[in-house]
Coordinates of C-alpha atoms in Angstrom, one line a residue:
Chain K
M1 CA 0.0 -0.1 0.0
E2 CA 1.2 3.5 -0.7
L3 CA 2.4 5.4 2.3
H4 CA -0.2 8.2 1.9
Q5 CA -2.9 5.6 2.5
L6 CA -1.6 4.4 5.8
T7 CA -2.5 5.2 9.2
I8 CA -0.3 6.6 12.1
H9 CA 0.1 3.3 13.7
E10 CA 1.0 1.8 10.4
L11 CA 3.5 4.4 9.5
H12 CA 5.1 4.2 13.0
D13 CA 5.8 0.5 12.5
K14 CA 7.5 1.3 9.2
L15 CA 9.6 3.9 11.0
A16 CA 10.5 1.7 13.9
D17 CA 11.4 -1.2 11.7
R18 CA 13.6 1.1 9.7
E19 CA 11.8 0.3 6.5
I20 CA 11.6 4.2 5.8
S21 CA 13.3 7.2 7.5
A22 CA 11.3 10.2 8.8
E23 CA 12.8 12.3 6.1
E24 CA 11.7 9.9 3.4
L25 CA 8.3 9.8 4.8
A26 CA 8.0 13.5 5.0
S27 CA 9.3 14.0 1.5
S28 CA 6.9 11.4 0.2
F29 CA 3.9 13.5 1.6
F30 CA 5.3 16.7 0.1
S31 CA 5.4 14.9 -3.1
R32 CA 1.8 14.0 -2.7
I33 CA 0.8 17.4 -1.5
N34 CA 2.6 19.1 -4.5
A35 CA 0.7 16.7 -6.9
L36 CA -2.7 17.4 -5.4
E37 CA -2.7 20.9 -4.2
P38 CA -3.4 22.5 -7.7
K39 CA -6.8 20.7 -7.6
L40 CA -7.5 20.3 -4.0
R41 CA -6.2 23.7 -2.3
A42 CA -6.4 22.3 1.3
F43 CA -3.2 24.2 2.3
L44 CA -2.7 27.8 3.1
T45 CA 0.9 27.5 4.1
I46 CA 3.4 24.6 3.4
T47 CA 6.3 24.3 5.8
E48 CA 8.5 22.0 3.8
E49 CA 11.9 23.3 4.8
K50 CA 11.3 23.5 8.6
A51 CA 9.5 20.0 8.4
L52 CA 12.6 18.3 6.4
K53 CA 14.9 19.7 9.0
Q54 CA 12.9 18.3 11.9
A55 CA 12.7 15.0 10.1
R56 CA 16.5 14.8 9.6
E57 CA 16.9 15.6 13.4
V58 CA 14.6 12.7 14.3
D59 CA 16.4 10.3 12.0
K60 CA 19.7 11.5 13.6
A61 CA 18.4 10.7 17.1
G62 CA 17.2 7.4 15.8
K63 CA 14.4 6.7 18.2
Y64 CA 10.9 6.2 16.9
E65 CA 8.4 6.2 19.6
G66 CA 4.6 7.4 19.5
L67 CA 4.4 10.1 17.0
T68 CA 8.1 10.5 16.3
G69 CA 8.5 11.3 12.6
I70 CA 4.8 11.2 11.8
P71 CA 3.7 14.1 9.6
F72 CA 0.5 16.2 10.5
G73 CA -1.4 19.4 9.6
L74 CA -3.0 22.1 11.5
K75 CA -6.0 24.2 10.8
D76 CA -4.8 27.7 10.2
I77 CA -6.5 28.8 13.5
F78 CA -3.5 27.2 15.7
C79 CA -0.9 29.7 16.5
T80 CA 2.5 28.5 15.2
R81 CA 5.6 30.3 16.4
G82 CA 7.6 31.7 13.4
V83 CA 4.9 30.4 10.9
R84 CA 2.3 32.6 9.4
T85 CA -1.1 32.1 10.9
T86 CA -4.0 33.7 9.1
C87 CA -7.3 32.2 10.4
A88 CA -8.2 32.4 6.5
S89 CA -8.8 36.3 7.0
K90 CA -7.3 39.2 5.4
I91 CA -7.0 40.7 8.6
L92 CA -4.2 38.3 9.7
E93 CA -2.7 37.9 6.3
N94 CA 0.7 38.6 7.6
F95 CA 0.4 37.7 11.2
V96 CA 3.5 35.4 12.4
P97 CA 2.7 34.3 16.1
T98 CA 5.3 34.5 18.8
Y99 CA 4.1 31.4 20.5
D100 CA 2.6 27.9 19.7
S101 CA -0.8 26.5 20.5
T102 CA -0.5 24.0 23.4
A103 CA -2.1 21.1 21.3
G104 CA 0.3 21.8 18.5
R105 CA 3.3 22.2 20.7
R106 CA 2.4 18.8 22.5
L107 CA 2.2 17.0 19.0
E108 CA 5.6 18.5 18.2
E109 CA 7.2 17.6 21.5
Q110 CA 6.2 13.8 20.8
G111 CA 8.2 14.0 17.5
G112 CA 5.2 14.8 15.2
I113 CA 6.3 16.8 12.1
L114 CA 4.0 19.8 10.8
L115 CA 3.7 19.8 7.1
G116 CA 1.6 23.0 6.9
K117 CA -1.5 25.2 7.9
L118 CA -4.9 24.1 6.5
N119 CA -7.6 26.2 4.9
M120 CA -10.8 27.0 6.8
D121 CA -13.8 29.4 6.9
E122 CA -12.5 32.7 8.0
F123 CA -12.5 32.8 11.8
A124 CA -14.0 29.3 11.8
M125 CA -17.4 30.8 10.6
G126 CA -19.1 28.7 7.9
S127 CA -19.7 25.1 6.8
S128 CA -18.2 24.8 3.5
T129 CA -14.8 26.5 3.8
E130 CA -16.0 28.8 1.0
Q131 CA -15.7 31.7 3.5
S132 CA -11.9 31.6 3.5
A133 CA -10.6 35.0 2.3
F134 CA -7.9 33.2 0.1
Q135 CA -9.3 30.1 -1.5
S136 CA -12.0 27.4 -1.7
T137 CA -11.0 23.8 -1.0
C138 CA -12.5 20.8 -3.0
N139 CA -13.8 17.6 -1.6
P140 CA -11.4 14.9 -2.5
W141 CA -14.6 12.6 -3.4
D142 CA -15.9 15.1 -5.9
L143 CA -13.9 18.2 -6.8
E144 CA -17.1 20.0 -7.6
R145 CA -18.2 19.9 -4.1
V146 CA -17.3 21.5 -0.8
P147 CA -15.3 19.6 1.9
G148 CA -17.5 21.0 4.7
G149 CA -16.4 23.4 7.3
S150 CA -15.2 25.2 9.0
S151 CA -12.2 22.8 9.3
G152 CA -12.6 21.8 5.5
G153 CA -8.9 21.9 4.7
S154 CA -8.0 19.5 7.5
A155 CA -10.8 17.2 6.5
A156 CA -9.8 17.2 2.8
A157 CA -6.1 16.8 3.5
V158 CA -6.7 13.8 5.6
A159 CA -9.1 12.2 3.3
A160 CA -6.8 12.8 0.2
G161 CA -3.7 11.4 1.9
E162 CA -1.7 14.7 2.2
V163 CA -1.2 14.2 5.8
P164 CA -2.2 11.1 8.0
F165 CA -3.9 13.2 10.6
A166 CA -4.8 16.9 11.4
L167 CA -6.2 19.0 14.1
G168 CA -9.4 21.2 13.7
T169 CA -11.6 23.1 16.0
D170 CA -15.3 22.6 16.5
T171 CA -17.7 25.4 17.8
G172 CA -20.9 24.0 16.2
G173 CA -19.9 21.0 14.1
S174 CA -16.7 22.3 12.4
I175 CA -14.9 19.1 12.9
R176 CA -17.8 16.6 12.6
Q177 CA -19.5 18.0 9.6
P178 CA -16.3 18.2 7.4
A179 CA -15.4 14.6 8.5
S180 CA -18.8 13.4 7.6
Y181 CA -18.5 15.1 4.1
C182 CA -14.8 13.8 3.5
G183 CA -15.2 10.2 5.0
V184 CA -12.9 10.4 7.8
V185 CA -13.0 10.2 11.6
G186 CA -13.5 13.5 13.3
L187 CA -13.6 13.9 17.2
K188 CA -14.8 17.0 19.1
P189 CA -13.8 16.1 22.7
T190 CA -15.8 17.5 25.7
Y191 CA -15.5 21.2 26.3
G192 CA -12.5 21.5 28.7
R193 CA -10.8 18.2 27.6
V194 CA -8.1 19.9 25.4
S195 CA -6.3 23.2 25.9
R196 CA -7.3 26.1 23.7
W197 CA -4.2 28.1 24.5
G198 CA -2.8 29.6 21.2
V199 CA -6.2 28.8 19.3
I200 CA -7.7 31.9 17.9
A201 CA -10.9 32.4 19.7
F202 CA -14.4 32.3 18.0
A203 CA -17.1 31.6 20.6
S204 CA -15.2 30.8 23.9
S205 CA -18.1 28.9 25.7
L206 CA -18.4 26.5 22.7
D207 CA -14.9 26.1 21.0
Q208 CA -13.1 22.8 21.3
V209 CA -10.0 21.6 19.8
G210 CA -10.2 17.9 18.1
V211 CA -8.8 15.4 15.7
F212 CA -9.1 14.3 12.1
S213 CA -7.9 10.9 11.3
R214 CA -8.1 7.8 9.2
D215 CA -9.2 5.3 11.7
I216 CA -10.2 5.2 15.4
R217 CA -6.9 4.0 16.9
D218 CA -5.3 7.0 15.3
C219 CA -7.8 9.2 16.8
A220 CA -7.3 7.7 20.3
L221 CA -3.5 8.1 20.0
V222 CA -3.7 11.8 19.2
L223 CA -6.3 12.5 21.9
N224 CA -4.0 10.8 24.4
I225 CA -1.4 13.4 23.4
I226 CA -3.3 16.7 23.3
A227 CA -5.7 16.0 26.2
G228 CA -5.2 17.3 29.8
K229 CA -5.0 20.2 31.9
D230 CA -2.9 23.2 30.7
P231 CA -2.0 25.8 33.1
L232 CA -2.2 28.3 30.2
D233 CA -6.0 27.6 29.6
S234 CA -8.1 28.1 32.8
T235 CA -11.2 26.2 31.1
S236 CA -9.1 23.1 30.5
V237 CA -10.2 20.6 33.2
N238 CA -7.9 19.0 35.7
L239 CA -9.3 15.5 35.3
E240 CA -7.2 12.3 34.7
V241 CA -6.6 11.5 31.0
P242 CA -7.1 7.7 30.5
D243 CA -5.2 5.8 27.8
Y244 CA -7.9 6.0 25.3
T245 CA -6.6 3.1 23.3
S246 CA -7.5 0.9 26.2
F247 CA -11.1 1.3 25.1
L248 CA -10.5 -0.5 21.8
D249 CA -11.7 -3.9 22.7
G250 CA -14.2 -4.2 20.0
E251 CA -17.0 -5.0 22.5
V252 CA -20.3 -3.3 22.5
R253 CA -22.5 -6.2 24.2
G254 CA -24.9 -4.7 26.6
M255 CA -24.0 -1.1 25.5
K256 CA -27.3 1.0 25.6
I257 CA -27.6 3.1 22.6
A258 CA -30.2 5.8 22.0
Y259 CA -31.3 7.3 18.6
P260 CA -33.2 10.6 19.0
R261 CA -36.2 10.8 16.8
E262 CA -35.8 14.5 16.2
Y263 CA -32.5 13.8 14.6
F264 CA -34.1 11.6 12.0
Q265 CA -36.6 14.5 11.1
Q266 CA -35.4 18.1 10.6
G267 CA -34.9 17.9 6.9
V268 CA -32.4 14.9 6.9
D269 CA -32.0 13.2 3.5
E270 CA -33.8 9.9 3.3
Q271 CA -30.8 7.9 2.2
I272 CA -28.8 9.3 5.1
K273 CA -31.6 8.3 7.5
T274 CA -31.6 4.8 6.0
T275 CA -27.6 4.5 6.0
V276 CA -27.5 5.5 9.9
M277 CA -30.3 3.3 10.9
Q278 CA -28.4 0.3 9.0
A279 CA -25.3 1.3 11.3
L280 CA -27.7 1.2 14.3
R281 CA -28.9 -2.3 13.4
K282 CA -25.3 -3.3 13.1
F283 CA -24.7 -2.2 16.7
E284 CA -27.7 -4.3 17.6
A285 CA -26.4 -7.3 15.8
M286 CA -23.2 -7.0 17.7
G287 CA -25.0 -7.1 21.0
A288 CA -25.9 -3.5 21.9
I289 CA -29.3 -2.5 23.0
I290 CA -30.9 0.2 20.8
D291 CA -33.9 2.3 21.5
E292 CA -35.6 5.6 20.2
V293 CA -35.7 8.5 22.7
S294 CA -36.7 12.2 22.3
L295 CA -34.6 15.3 22.8
P296 CA -37.6 17.7 22.8
H297 CA -35.8 21.0 22.6
S298 CA -33.6 20.0 19.4
E299 CA -35.4 22.4 17.2
Y300 CA -34.5 25.2 19.5
A301 CA -30.7 24.5 19.5
L302 CA -29.9 26.1 16.1
P303 CA -31.7 29.5 16.7
A304 CA -30.1 29.6 20.3
Y305 CA -26.7 28.8 18.9
Y306 CA -26.8 31.6 16.2
L307 CA -27.3 34.0 19.1
V308 CA -24.9 32.7 21.6
A309 CA -22.1 31.9 19.1
P310 CA -22.2 35.4 17.2
A311 CA -22.5 37.2 20.6
E312 CA -19.3 35.6 21.9
A313 CA -17.7 36.2 18.6
S314 CA -18.6 39.9 18.4
A315 CA -16.6 40.3 21.9
N316 CA -13.6 38.0 20.9
L317 CA -13.2 39.8 17.5
A318 CA -13.0 43.2 19.1
R319 CA -9.4 42.7 19.6
F320 CA -8.8 43.0 15.8
D321 CA -8.2 46.8 15.8
G322 CA -5.2 47.3 13.5
V323 CA -3.0 48.6 16.5
R324 CA -0.7 45.8 17.6
Y325 CA -0.8 43.3 14.7
G326 CA -2.9 42.6 11.6
L327 CA -4.3 44.8 8.8
R328 CA -4.4 48.6 9.3
D329 CA -6.0 51.2 7.2
F330 CA -3.4 54.0 6.9
E331 CA -5.9 56.6 5.3
A332 CA -7.9 57.2 8.5
Q333 CA -7.4 60.6 10.3
N334 CA -8.6 59.6 13.6
V335 CA -8.3 56.5 15.7
V336 CA -11.9 55.4 15.6
D337 CA -12.0 55.7 11.8
M338 CA -8.9 53.5 11.9
Y339 CA -10.6 50.8 13.8
S340 CA -13.7 50.7 11.6
Q341 CA -12.0 50.9 8.3
S342 CA -9.2 48.5 9.2
R343 CA -11.9 46.0 10.3
S344 CA -14.2 46.6 7.3
Q345 CA -11.4 45.9 4.9
G346 CA -9.8 43.0 6.8
F347 CA -13.0 40.9 7.6
G348 CA -15.1 39.1 5.2
N349 CA -18.9 39.2 4.8
E350 CA -19.8 36.3 7.2
V351 CA -17.7 37.5 9.7
K352 CA -19.0 41.0 9.5
R353 CA -22.6 39.5 9.6
R354 CA -21.8 37.5 12.8
I355 CA -20.2 40.4 14.5
M356 CA -23.2 42.7 13.6
L357 CA -25.7 40.0 14.8
G358 CA -23.9 39.2 18.0
T359 CA -23.5 43.1 18.7
Y360 CA -27.1 43.4 18.1
A361 CA -28.1 40.5 20.4
L362 CA -25.9 42.0 23.2
S363 CA -27.0 45.6 22.8
S364 CA -29.1 47.5 25.2
G365 CA -32.7 46.8 24.9
Y366 CA -32.1 43.4 23.2
Y367 CA -29.8 41.6 25.7
D368 CA -32.8 39.9 27.7
A369 CA -34.9 39.1 24.6
Y370 CA -32.2 37.4 22.6
Y371 CA -28.9 36.6 24.4
L372 CA -30.2 35.8 28.0
K373 CA -33.3 33.9 26.4
A374 CA -30.7 31.8 24.3
L375 CA -28.7 30.9 27.4
K376 CA -31.9 29.7 29.1
V377 CA -32.7 27.5 26.0
R378 CA -29.1 26.2 26.3
R379 CA -30.1 25.0 29.7
L380 CA -32.9 23.0 28.5
I381 CA -31.0 21.5 25.8
A382 CA -28.4 20.4 28.2
N383 CA -31.1 19.0 30.4
D384 CA -32.7 16.9 27.5
F385 CA -29.2 15.2 27.0
D386 CA -28.9 14.7 30.8
K387 CA -32.1 12.9 30.9
V388 CA -31.3 10.5 28.1
F389 CA -27.9 9.8 29.6
A390 CA -29.5 8.7 32.8
D391 CA -30.7 5.5 31.0
F392 CA -28.2 5.3 28.0
D393 CA -24.5 5.1 27.3
L394 CA -24.4 6.7 24.0
I395 CA -26.6 8.6 21.4
V396 CA -26.2 8.0 17.8
S397 CA -27.6 10.2 14.9
P398 CA -26.6 11.3 11.4
T399 CA -23.7 13.9 11.6
A400 CA -25.2 16.2 8.8
P401 CA -28.5 16.3 7.2
T402 CA -27.0 16.1 3.5
P403 CA -23.9 14.6 1.9
A404 CA -21.5 17.3 0.7
F405 CA -23.0 20.0 -1.5
K406 CA -21.8 21.7 -4.6
L407 CA -19.3 24.6 -4.5
G408 CA -21.2 27.9 -4.8
E409 CA -24.6 26.2 -4.2
Q410 CA -25.3 27.7 -0.7
T411 CA -23.3 31.0 -0.7
G412 CA -26.5 33.1 -1.4
D413 CA -28.7 32.8 1.9
P414 CA -27.0 32.7 5.2
L415 CA -29.8 30.8 6.9
T416 CA -29.7 27.9 4.5
L417 CA -26.0 27.5 5.2
Y418 CA -26.6 27.6 8.9
M419 CA -29.0 24.5 8.6
N420 CA -26.0 22.3 7.9
D421 CA -25.2 22.6 11.5
I422 CA -28.6 21.6 12.8
L423 CA -27.6 18.1 14.0
T424 CA -24.2 19.1 15.4
V425 CA -24.7 22.4 17.4
P426 CA -26.7 20.9 20.2
V427 CA -23.6 18.9 21.3
N428 CA -21.5 22.1 21.6
M429 CA -24.3 23.8 23.4
A430 CA -24.3 21.1 26.1
G431 CA -20.5 20.7 26.0
L432 CA -20.5 17.0 25.2
P433 CA -18.1 14.9 23.2
G434 CA -19.1 14.0 19.7
M435 CA -17.7 12.0 16.9
S436 CA -18.3 11.5 13.3
L437 CA -17.2 8.3 11.7
P438 CA -17.8 7.0 8.0
C439 CA -20.8 4.6 7.8
G440 CA -21.6 4.5 4.2
L441 CA -21.9 6.3 0.7
V442 CA -24.8 8.0 -0.7
N443 CA -24.4 8.6 -4.3
G444 CA -20.8 8.0 -4.2
L445 CA -20.4 10.5 -1.4
P446 CA -19.4 9.7 2.2
V447 CA -22.0 9.9 5.1
G448 CA -21.0 10.0 8.7
M449 CA -22.7 8.8 11.8
Q450 CA -22.5 11.0 14.9
L451 CA -22.0 9.5 18.4
I452 CA -22.6 11.6 21.4
G453 CA -21.3 10.7 24.8
K454 CA -21.5 11.9 28.5
A455 CA -19.1 14.6 29.4
F456 CA -15.5 13.4 29.7
D457 CA -16.7 10.0 28.5
E458 CA -14.7 9.9 25.2
G459 CA -13.8 6.4 26.1
T460 CA -17.3 4.9 25.3
L461 CA -17.2 6.8 21.9
F462 CA -13.9 5.1 21.1
K463 CA -15.2 1.7 22.4
A464 CA -18.3 1.9 20.2
A465 CA -16.6 3.4 17.0
Y466 CA -13.7 0.8 17.3
A467 CA -16.3 -2.1 17.4
F468 CA -18.1 -0.6 14.4
E469 CA -15.0 -0.2 12.5
Q470 CA -13.8 -3.7 13.2
N471 CA -17.1 -5.2 11.9
T472 CA -17.2 -2.9 8.8
D473 CA -15.0 -1.7 6.0
Y474 CA -16.2 2.0 5.5
H475 CA -12.9 3.3 7.2
K476 CA -11.0 1.7 4.3
M477 CA -12.8 3.8 1.6
R478 CA -10.7 6.1 -0.1
P479 CA -11.5 8.7 -2.7
V480 CA -10.1 8.3 -6.2
L481 CA -8.3 11.6 -7.1
G482 CA -6.6 10.7 -10.5
V483 CA -3.2 11.6 -9.2
K484 CA -0.7 9.1 -8.2
Chain T
M1 CA -38.7 41.9 9.4
A2 CA -35.8 43.9 8.1
L3 CA -34.0 46.2 10.5
T4 CA -34.0 49.8 9.5
I5 CA -30.8 51.3 8.1
G6 CA -30.7 53.6 11.2
E7 CA -30.5 50.3 13.5
V8 CA -27.8 48.9 11.2
E9 CA -25.8 52.1 11.5
H10 CA -26.1 52.1 15.2
V11 CA -24.9 48.5 15.6
A12 CA -22.0 49.0 13.0
L13 CA -20.9 51.9 15.3
L14 CA -20.9 49.8 18.3
A15 CA -19.1 47.1 16.5
R16 CA -16.6 49.5 15.0
L17 CA -17.2 48.4 11.4
A18 CA -17.4 51.0 8.5
L19 CA -20.1 49.6 6.2
S20 CA -20.8 50.6 2.5
A21 CA -24.4 51.8 1.8
E22 CA -24.7 48.4 -0.2
E23 CA -23.7 46.3 2.9
K24 CA -26.1 48.3 5.2
H25 CA -28.9 47.4 2.9
T26 CA -28.0 43.6 2.8
F27 CA -27.3 43.5 6.5
A28 CA -30.6 45.1 7.1
E29 CA -32.5 42.4 5.3
Q30 CA -30.2 39.4 6.3
L31 CA -30.1 40.2 10.0
G32 CA -33.8 40.8 9.9
S33 CA -34.5 37.3 8.7
I34 CA -31.9 35.7 11.1
L35 CA -33.7 37.4 14.0
E36 CA -37.0 36.3 12.7
Y37 CA -35.8 32.8 12.8
A38 CA -34.3 33.5 16.4
D39 CA -37.8 34.6 17.4
K40 CA -38.9 31.0 17.4
L41 CA -37.4 31.0 20.9
T42 CA -39.9 33.4 22.2
G43 CA -42.6 30.8 22.1
L44 CA -40.8 28.6 24.5
D45 CA -41.5 29.0 28.2
T46 CA -38.2 29.5 30.0
E47 CA -39.7 30.9 33.3
G48 CA -37.5 29.9 36.3
I49 CA -34.8 28.3 34.0
E50 CA -31.2 29.3 35.1
P51 CA -29.2 30.5 32.0
L52 CA -26.4 28.1 31.1
V53 CA -23.3 30.5 30.5
N54 CA -20.7 27.8 30.7
I55 CA -20.9 24.1 31.1
L56 CA -18.1 23.8 33.5
P57 CA -18.5 24.6 37.1
V58 CA -15.5 26.9 37.1
F59 CA -15.7 30.5 38.4
N60 CA -12.6 32.1 39.3
V61 CA -9.3 30.5 38.5
L62 CA -6.2 32.0 40.2
R63 CA -2.5 31.2 40.1
D64 CA 0.6 32.4 41.9
D65 CA 2.2 35.5 40.1
E66 CA 5.5 34.1 39.1
V67 CA 7.5 35.5 36.4
K68 CA 8.2 32.9 33.5
P69 CA 9.7 33.3 30.2
G70 CA 7.2 34.6 27.6
S71 CA 7.3 35.8 24.1
L72 CA 10.1 38.1 23.0
R73 CA 9.6 41.8 22.8
E74 CA 11.1 42.2 19.2
E75 CA 9.1 39.2 17.9
I76 CA 5.9 40.7 19.1
L77 CA 6.6 44.2 17.8
S78 CA 7.6 42.7 14.5
N79 CA 3.8 42.2 13.9
A80 CA 2.9 45.9 14.4
P81 CA 1.6 47.9 11.4
L82 CA 3.3 51.0 12.6
L83 CA 6.1 51.6 15.3
E84 CA 7.9 54.6 16.7
E85 CA 10.6 54.0 19.2
E86 CA 9.3 50.5 20.2
Q87 CA 5.8 51.9 20.7
Y88 CA 2.7 51.4 18.7
K89 CA 1.8 54.5 16.7
V90 CA -1.8 55.3 16.0
P91 CA -3.6 58.3 14.4
K92 CA -4.7 61.1 16.8
I93 CA -7.2 60.0 19.5
I94 CA -8.5 63.4 20.6

């Protein structure tokens, strides 16, 4: 099998057995990247020189443990010291961070080799990666379609074999939805499980760092490294990090799995419903107990999310003022005009729209009616999940209501685009862990199933997902790109 | 219902965004329809429900004030759009 099709653990074996060197491995991925990028456009920055230097150092040391010598990619929202970090925005086009994100740094400390920074919707606001200020990324399964978003570059790069794994962020579905569209594994851990230090903030009560990988074992290996308390992020939780690979026993006998009826309504494609129901039958055949439940406030999650997330974004993005870094308008004659002009030139349409919406929802006279109301609804959504988890170990649903749509198809009306997040936002609102894993194809396009667990119980997600993977072949599906 | 241009201008001022006439018009329509969608929430009874601000029971996190190595001054300043004598320079404020 070609190197670019292998998983982290398979590549590790090749390095440990001295079949290949880390430098050869990195070079092989750069050849793949150079061949694919003219079509795919998943990368915003490629760090070839730095990566090859690191790989040579790894080879010189000659010890291949864990991630040593394994290439990876980062969504361009993770700060990388000395490497341009844009958040796919013109306002940060020339921004070079002076420190690393904790998650990215931990991967590098374990010997991982960063190949580059991946495309995304500007400031992670979008569901198709078309909101990037620089380029649209294509879906490797069909180059006329979107990879999903906002972490679309990460999902596309993993699916196309440009990197064995990548990190992304998920505020309302930005890891799970693109993972579903691109046919890879995508994990959003529990809020607080992974440090967000050095990750450019979108909506701070919802944002979480997570993993894109080709299989469940890889996902567990990476979470083992990035999870845990970080003194630099006060919202990271001081809870013991279990060895997530210990949950990979292939056993779901007696596991209680709920499927919420509301997640099989709400405009979900019929073929996707059928595909996910077949996956549920598979779990049942493997010995799990499956039953239908209700999460009655589901329909309120999306409107509440589109008040809470923009409100928090409007506050977080106030820091981009053209003073200390980022784009500045030099024509303005006074400082307020400089702020306003710089921000207007630097931010794209979707970012401006959400800043406006969030500012409105927080403004005097509307705060109670919109923002406070949304936070109360958020409590009801979290309570719904609590009730189900009193009797069940896991919730299963489709990840997204449709397969990948065509580039340009949903750029007109913002509300249509927001509907893509309808099955993923409730999980962020409740802070729970969620995973998307491939469970079939619809018209030649991948479909993901979403697993939702109790807070800090990623272990059960891994247990169930691994058992499913061992009994199916969906994780072996690879897109045909017509490039060797 | 669309927002008025006056409302859009007020919010844009609060958000420090200079909008073109066309943007004002578009946002008036689009924000109106998003808010109309959000009005779905008003029908839901939330009497006595405690707002959920943050899912973690974390309130105030303190640490000892120890000096540790941070980013380098020159590196940080190298991102500045305009400097004068190692200070950020901006147009006149008053």
